[in-house]
CSV table of C-alpha atoms and ligand atoms in Angstrom, one decimal:
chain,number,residue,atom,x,y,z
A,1,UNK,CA,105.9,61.4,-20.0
A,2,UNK,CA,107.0,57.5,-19.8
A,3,UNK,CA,105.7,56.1,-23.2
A,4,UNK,CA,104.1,52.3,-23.5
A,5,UNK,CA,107.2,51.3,-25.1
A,6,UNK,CA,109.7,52.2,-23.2
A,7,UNK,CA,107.3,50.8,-19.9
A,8,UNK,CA,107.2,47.8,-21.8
A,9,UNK,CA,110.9,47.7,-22.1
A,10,UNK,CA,112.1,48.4,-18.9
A,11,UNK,CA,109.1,47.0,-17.0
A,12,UNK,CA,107.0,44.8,-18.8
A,13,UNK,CA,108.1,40.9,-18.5
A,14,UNK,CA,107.3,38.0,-20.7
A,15,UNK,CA,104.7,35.6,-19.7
A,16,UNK,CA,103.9,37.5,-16.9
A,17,UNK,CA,103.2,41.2,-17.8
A,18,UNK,CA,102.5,44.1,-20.3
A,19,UNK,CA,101.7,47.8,-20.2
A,20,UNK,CA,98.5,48.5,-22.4
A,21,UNK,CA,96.8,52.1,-23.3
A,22,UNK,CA,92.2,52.1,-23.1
A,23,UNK,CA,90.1,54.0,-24.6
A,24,UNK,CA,89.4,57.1,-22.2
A,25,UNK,CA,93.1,57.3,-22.0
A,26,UNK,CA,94.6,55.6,-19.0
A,27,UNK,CA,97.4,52.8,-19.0
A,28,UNK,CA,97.3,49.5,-17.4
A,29,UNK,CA,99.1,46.9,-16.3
A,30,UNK,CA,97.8,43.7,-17.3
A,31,UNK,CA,99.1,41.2,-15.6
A,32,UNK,CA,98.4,37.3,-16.9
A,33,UNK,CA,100.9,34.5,-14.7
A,34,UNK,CA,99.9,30.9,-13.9
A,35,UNK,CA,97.8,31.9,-11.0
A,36,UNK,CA,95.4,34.8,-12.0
A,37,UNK,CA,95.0,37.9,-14.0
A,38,UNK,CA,95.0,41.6,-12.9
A,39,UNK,CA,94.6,44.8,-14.0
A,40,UNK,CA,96.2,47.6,-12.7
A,41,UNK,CA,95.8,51.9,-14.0
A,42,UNK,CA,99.1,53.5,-13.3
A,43,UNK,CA,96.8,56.1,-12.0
A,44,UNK,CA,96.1,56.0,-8.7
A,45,UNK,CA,97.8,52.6,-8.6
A,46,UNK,CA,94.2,51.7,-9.2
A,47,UNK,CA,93.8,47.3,-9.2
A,48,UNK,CA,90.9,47.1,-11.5
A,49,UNK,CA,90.6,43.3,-11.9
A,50,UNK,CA,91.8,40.0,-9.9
A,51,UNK,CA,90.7,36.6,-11.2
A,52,UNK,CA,92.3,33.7,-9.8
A,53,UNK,CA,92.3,31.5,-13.4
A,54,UNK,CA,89.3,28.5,-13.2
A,55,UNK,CA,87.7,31.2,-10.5
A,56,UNK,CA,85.1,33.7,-10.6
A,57,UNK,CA,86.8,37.2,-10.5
A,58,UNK,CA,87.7,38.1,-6.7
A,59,UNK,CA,87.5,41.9,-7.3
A,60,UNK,CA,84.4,43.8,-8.9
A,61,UNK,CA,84.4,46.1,-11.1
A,62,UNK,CA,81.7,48.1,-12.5
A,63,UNK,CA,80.1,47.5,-16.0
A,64,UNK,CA,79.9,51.1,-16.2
A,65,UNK,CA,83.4,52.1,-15.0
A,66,UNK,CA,85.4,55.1,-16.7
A,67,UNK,CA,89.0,55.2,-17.7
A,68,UNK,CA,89.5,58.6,-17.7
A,69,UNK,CA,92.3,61.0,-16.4
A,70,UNK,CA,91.3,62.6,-13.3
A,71,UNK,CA,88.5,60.6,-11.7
A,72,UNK,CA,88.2,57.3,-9.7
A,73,UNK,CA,87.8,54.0,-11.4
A,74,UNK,CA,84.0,52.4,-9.8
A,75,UNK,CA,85.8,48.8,-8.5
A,76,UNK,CA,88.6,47.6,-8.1
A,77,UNK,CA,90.7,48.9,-5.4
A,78,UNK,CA,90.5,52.6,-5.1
A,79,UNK,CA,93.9,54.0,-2.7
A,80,UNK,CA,92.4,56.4,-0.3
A,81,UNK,CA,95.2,58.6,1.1
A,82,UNK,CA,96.1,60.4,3.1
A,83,UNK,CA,92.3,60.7,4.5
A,84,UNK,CA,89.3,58.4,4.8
A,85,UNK,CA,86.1,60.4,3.8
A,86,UNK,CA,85.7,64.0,3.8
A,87,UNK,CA,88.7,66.1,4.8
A,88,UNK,CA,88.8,66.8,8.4
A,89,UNK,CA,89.1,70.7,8.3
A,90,UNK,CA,88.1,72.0,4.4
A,91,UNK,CA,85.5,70.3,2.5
A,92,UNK,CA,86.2,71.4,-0.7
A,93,UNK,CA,89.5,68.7,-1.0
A,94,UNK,CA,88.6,65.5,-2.3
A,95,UNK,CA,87.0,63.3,-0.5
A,96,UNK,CA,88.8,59.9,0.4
A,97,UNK,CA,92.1,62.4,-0.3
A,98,UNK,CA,94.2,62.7,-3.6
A,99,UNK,CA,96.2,59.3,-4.1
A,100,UNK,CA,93.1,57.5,-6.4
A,101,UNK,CA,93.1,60.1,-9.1
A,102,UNK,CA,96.5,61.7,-9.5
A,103,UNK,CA,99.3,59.8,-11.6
A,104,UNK,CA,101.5,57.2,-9.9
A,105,UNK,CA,104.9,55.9,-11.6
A,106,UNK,CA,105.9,52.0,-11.8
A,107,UNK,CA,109.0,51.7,-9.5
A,108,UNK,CA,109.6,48.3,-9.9
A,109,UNK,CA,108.4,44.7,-11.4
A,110,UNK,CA,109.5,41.1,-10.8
A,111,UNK,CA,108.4,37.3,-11.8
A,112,UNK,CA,108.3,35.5,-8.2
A,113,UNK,CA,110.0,31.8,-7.9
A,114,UNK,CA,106.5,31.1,-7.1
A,115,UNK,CA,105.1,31.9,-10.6
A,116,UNK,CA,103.7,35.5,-8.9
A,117,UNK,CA,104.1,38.8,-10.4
A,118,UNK,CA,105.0,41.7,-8.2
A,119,UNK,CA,104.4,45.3,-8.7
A,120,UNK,CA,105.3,48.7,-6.8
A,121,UNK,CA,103.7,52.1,-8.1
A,122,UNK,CA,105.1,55.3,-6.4
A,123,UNK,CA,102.8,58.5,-6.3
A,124,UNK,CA,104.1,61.4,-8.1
A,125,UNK,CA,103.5,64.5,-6.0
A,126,UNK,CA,102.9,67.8,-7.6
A,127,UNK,CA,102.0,71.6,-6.7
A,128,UNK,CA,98.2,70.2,-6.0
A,129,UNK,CA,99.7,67.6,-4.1
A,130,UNK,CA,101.7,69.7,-1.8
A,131,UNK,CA,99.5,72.0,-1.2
A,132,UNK,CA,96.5,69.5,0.2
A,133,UNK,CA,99.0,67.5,2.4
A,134,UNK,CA,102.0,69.9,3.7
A,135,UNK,CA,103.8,67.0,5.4
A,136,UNK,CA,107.2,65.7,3.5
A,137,UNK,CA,106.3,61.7,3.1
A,138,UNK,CA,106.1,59.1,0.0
A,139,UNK,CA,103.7,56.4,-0.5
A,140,UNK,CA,104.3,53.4,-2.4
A,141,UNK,CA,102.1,50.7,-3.2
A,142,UNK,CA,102.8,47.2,-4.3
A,143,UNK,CA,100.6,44.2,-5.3
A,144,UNK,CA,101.4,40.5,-5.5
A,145,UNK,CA,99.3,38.6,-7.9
A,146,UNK,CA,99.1,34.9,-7.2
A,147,UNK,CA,96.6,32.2,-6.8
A,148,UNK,CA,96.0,35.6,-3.5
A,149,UNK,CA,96.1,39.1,-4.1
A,150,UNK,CA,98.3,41.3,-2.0
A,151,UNK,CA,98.5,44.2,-1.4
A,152,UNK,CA,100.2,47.1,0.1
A,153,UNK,CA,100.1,50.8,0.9
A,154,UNK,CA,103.8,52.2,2.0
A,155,UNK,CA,103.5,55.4,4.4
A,156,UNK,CA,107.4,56.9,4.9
A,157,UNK,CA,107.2,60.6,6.7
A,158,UNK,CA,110.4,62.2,5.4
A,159,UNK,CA,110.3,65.2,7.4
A,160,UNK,CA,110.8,66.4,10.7
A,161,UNK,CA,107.3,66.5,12.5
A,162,UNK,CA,104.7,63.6,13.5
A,163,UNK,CA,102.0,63.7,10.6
A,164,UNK,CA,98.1,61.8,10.7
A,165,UNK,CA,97.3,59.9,8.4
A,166,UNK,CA,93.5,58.6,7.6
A,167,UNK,CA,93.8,55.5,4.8
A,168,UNK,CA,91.7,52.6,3.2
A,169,UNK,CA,92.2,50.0,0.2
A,170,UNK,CA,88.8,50.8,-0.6
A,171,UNK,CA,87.8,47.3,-2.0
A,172,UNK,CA,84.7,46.0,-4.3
A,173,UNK,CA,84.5,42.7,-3.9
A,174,UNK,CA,82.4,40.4,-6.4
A,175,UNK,CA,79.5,38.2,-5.2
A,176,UNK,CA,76.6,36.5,-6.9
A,177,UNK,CA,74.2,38.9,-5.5
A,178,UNK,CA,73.9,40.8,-1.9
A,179,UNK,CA,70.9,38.9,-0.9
A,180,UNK,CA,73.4,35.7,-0.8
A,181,UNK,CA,75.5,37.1,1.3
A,182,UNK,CA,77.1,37.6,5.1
A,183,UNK,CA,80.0,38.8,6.1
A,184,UNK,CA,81.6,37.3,9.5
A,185,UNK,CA,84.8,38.6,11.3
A,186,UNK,CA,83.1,41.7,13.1
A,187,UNK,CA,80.7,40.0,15.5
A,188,UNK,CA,80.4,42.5,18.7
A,189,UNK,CA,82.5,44.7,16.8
A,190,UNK,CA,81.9,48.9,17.5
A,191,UNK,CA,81.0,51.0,14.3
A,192,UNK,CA,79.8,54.3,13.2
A,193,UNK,CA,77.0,54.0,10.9
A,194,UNK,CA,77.1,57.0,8.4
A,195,UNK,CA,73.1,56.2,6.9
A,196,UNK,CA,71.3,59.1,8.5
A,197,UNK,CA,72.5,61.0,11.4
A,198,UNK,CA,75.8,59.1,12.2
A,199,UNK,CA,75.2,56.6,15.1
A,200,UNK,CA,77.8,54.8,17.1
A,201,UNK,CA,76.4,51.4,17.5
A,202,UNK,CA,77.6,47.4,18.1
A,203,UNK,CA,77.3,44.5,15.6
A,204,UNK,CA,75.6,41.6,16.5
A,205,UNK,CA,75.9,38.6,14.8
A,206,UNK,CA,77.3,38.3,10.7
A,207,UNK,CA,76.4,41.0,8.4
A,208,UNK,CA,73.7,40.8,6.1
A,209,UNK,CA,72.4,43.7,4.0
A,210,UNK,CA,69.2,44.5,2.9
A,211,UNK,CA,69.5,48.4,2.2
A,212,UNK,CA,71.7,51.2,1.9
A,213,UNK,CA,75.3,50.4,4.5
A,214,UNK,CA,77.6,52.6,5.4
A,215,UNK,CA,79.5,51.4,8.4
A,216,UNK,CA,83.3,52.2,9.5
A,217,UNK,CA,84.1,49.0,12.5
A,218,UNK,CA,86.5,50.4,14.4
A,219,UNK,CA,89.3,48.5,16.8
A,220,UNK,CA,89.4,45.6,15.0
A,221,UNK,CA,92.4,43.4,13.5
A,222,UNK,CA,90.5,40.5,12.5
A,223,UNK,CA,90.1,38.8,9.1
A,224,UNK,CA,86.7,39.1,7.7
A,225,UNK,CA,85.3,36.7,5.6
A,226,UNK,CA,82.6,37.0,3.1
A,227,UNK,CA,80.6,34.0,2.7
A,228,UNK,CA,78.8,33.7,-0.7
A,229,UNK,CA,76.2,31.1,-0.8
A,230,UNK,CA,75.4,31.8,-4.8
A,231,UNK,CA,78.9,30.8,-5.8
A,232,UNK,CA,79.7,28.6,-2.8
A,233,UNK,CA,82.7,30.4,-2.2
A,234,UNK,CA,84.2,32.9,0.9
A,235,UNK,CA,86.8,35.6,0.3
A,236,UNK,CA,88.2,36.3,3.0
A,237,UNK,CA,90.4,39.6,3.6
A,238,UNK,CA,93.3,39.2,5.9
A,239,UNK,CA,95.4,42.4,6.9
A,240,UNK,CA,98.0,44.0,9.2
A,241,UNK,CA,98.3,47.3,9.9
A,242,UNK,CA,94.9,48.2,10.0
A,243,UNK,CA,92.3,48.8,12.4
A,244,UNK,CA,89.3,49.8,10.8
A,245,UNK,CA,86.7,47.8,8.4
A,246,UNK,CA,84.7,50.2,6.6
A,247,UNK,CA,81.7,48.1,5.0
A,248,UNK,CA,79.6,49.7,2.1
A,249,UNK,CA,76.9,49.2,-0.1
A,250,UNK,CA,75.0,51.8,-1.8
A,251,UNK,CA,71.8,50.2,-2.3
A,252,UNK,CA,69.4,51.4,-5.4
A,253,UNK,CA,68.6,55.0,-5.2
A,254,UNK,CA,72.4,56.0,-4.4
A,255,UNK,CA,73.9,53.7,-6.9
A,256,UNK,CA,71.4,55.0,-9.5
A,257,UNK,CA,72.6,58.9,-8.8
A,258,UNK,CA,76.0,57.7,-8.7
A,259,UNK,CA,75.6,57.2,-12.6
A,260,UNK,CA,78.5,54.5,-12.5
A,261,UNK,CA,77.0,51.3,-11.0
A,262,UNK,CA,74.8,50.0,-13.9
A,263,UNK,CA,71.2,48.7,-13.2
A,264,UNK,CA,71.2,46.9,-10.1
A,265,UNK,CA,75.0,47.2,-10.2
A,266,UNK,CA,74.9,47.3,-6.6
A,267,UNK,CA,73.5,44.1,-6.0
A,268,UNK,CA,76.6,42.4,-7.1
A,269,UNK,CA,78.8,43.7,-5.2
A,270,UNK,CA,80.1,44.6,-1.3
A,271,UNK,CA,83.1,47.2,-0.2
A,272,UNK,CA,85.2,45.6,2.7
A,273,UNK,CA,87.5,47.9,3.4
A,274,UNK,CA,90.8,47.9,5.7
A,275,UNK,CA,92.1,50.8,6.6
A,276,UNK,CA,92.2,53.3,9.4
A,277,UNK,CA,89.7,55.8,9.7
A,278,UNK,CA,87.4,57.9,12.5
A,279,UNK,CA,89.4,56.5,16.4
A,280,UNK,CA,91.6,54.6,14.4
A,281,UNK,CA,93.8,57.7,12.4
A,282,UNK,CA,97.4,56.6,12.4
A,283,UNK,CA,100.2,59.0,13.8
A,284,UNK,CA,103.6,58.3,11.4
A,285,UNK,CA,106.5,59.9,13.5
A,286,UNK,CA,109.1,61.5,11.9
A,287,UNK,CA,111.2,58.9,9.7
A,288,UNK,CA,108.7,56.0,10.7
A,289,UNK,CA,107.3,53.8,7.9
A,290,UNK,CA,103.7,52.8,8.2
A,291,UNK,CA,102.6,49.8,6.4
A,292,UNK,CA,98.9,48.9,5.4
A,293,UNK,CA,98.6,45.5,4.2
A,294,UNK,CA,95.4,43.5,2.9
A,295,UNK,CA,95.3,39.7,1.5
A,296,UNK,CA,92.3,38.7,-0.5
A,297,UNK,CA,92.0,34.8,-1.2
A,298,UNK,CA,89.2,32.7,-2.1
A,299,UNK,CA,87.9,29.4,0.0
A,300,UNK,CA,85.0,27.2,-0.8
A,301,UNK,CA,82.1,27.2,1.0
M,1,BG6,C1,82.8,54.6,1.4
M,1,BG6,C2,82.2,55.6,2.3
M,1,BG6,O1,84.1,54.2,1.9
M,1,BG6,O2,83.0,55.1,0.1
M,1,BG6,C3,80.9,56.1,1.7
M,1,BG6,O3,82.1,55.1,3.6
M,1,BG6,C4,81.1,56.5,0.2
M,1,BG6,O4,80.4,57.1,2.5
M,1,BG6,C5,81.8,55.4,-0.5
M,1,BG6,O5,79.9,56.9,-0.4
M,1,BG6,C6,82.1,55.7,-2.0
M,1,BG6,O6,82.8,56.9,-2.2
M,1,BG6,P1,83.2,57.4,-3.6
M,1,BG6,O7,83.8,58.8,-3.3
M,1,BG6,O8,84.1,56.5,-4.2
M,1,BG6,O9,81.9,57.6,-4.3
């Protein structure tokens, strides 16, 4: 087991970043540069926090959230690998796969010329691993803070045989309430809604949301862009790699079973996800490297 100190000798650098233990037991990295501050749990490779400095925090994260070994941080960036949802063949695995609550290790860390600070987190497999995804692979994940957020999931098959792979930076993003808002960028766009019996159906027009949303847009590469008339600002998420936009909100009575959202937690925030999920399943041949890559930066309105 790596202790905080000898993280914070061989990876921590000045001005820029520190490895720190919270109560509930997990470690972070807290990363403070010229741009913006981040948090980031070494489990799951889990970004908790973004906050371009002189901004409103980018990333939400629940007022309720738990730091404990073993479960998934509510906000932040939740890693779902190596499938989207429930597991395609045995229900009892985890939904949304493994990668979000089983320990990562910090690879590498640098200070960009740029004033940036960059991160890569490896997963550690183990037995439990292994035996929920037979494929040989490794998955790395690394984040650049700046005045943007980016961020990327690494996908290497090491073995012999053509693997699938269902995936999704599973994002919370902050807004001054959900009645404020509308998301653009998947106008005419096909989804499955998952409220109810699952529907396929077609977007028309920007998103607004005014109960519970559960919607995976498939076939699409394009930026979305959420426009956030409370604090006359738009995030806007660009990303390669991906052709599925899962948008999410729990509304009351799910939030309020959920036990993790707070009162009214929901209304504060929206999941834009990018990832590929449902048609969208990626096939990684043998030796191939698949990257994921999402971009979150903040415009005003
Ligand atoms: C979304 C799914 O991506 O994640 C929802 O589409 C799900 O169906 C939500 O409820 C939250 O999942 P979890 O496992 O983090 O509570």
């Amino acid at each position: 087991m790596t202790t905080l100190n000898s993280l914070n000798q061989q990876f921590g650098i000045a001005g820029h970043l520190q490895f720190i233990e919270v109560d509930g037991g997990l470690t972070f990295a807290e990363i403070n540069n010229a741009h913006a501050t981040a948090s980031i749990a070494i489990q799951g490779a889990h970004i908790a926090t973004f906050q371009p400095k002189g901004e409103e925090p980018i990333i939400w994260l629940s007022k309720l959230a738990k730091f404990v070994p073993g479960k998934s941080i509510r906000g932040g960036v939740p890693v779902c690998w190596p499938w989207f949802g429930p597991h395609a063949t045995d229900s009892k695995l985890p939904g949304h796969g493994y990668a979000r609550t089983v320990m990562w290790e910090v690879q590498e860390t640098k200070a960009l010329a740029d004033g940036s600070t960059f991160i890569r987190f490896g997963l550690i497999e183990n037995e439990t691993t292994k035996a929920q995804w037979p494929h040989a692979s490794t998955v790395q994940l690394e984040a650049t803070v700046g005045k943007a957020l980016k961020v990327e999931l690494i996908t290497k098959n090491t073995g012999n045989t053509a693997f699938q792979l269902g995936e999704a930076l599973h994002t919370y993003f902050h807004i001054s309430d959900v009645g404020n808002m509308t998301i653009r960028g998947l106008e005419g766009c096909e989804y499955i809604d998952k409220v109810g019996e699952t529907t396929r159906r077609t977007q028309q027009g920007g998103i607004v949301i005014e109960s519970e949303v559960d919607r995976v847009y498939v076939n699409t590469t394009a930026d979305c862009v959420i426009e956030d008339k409370g604090l006359k600002r738009a995030i806007r998420i660009a990303k390669t790699g991906s052709k599925s936009a899962v948008v999410w909100n729990p509304w009351t009575e799910k939030a309020d079973k959920m036990g993790d959202f707070g009162p009214q937690g929901h209304r504060g925030m929206v999941c834009v996800e990018s990832g590929n999920a449902f048609d969208n399943v990626v096939t990684v041949q043998a030796g191939e490297t698949h990257r994921l890559v999402a971009v979150y930066s903040s415009e005003k309105l």
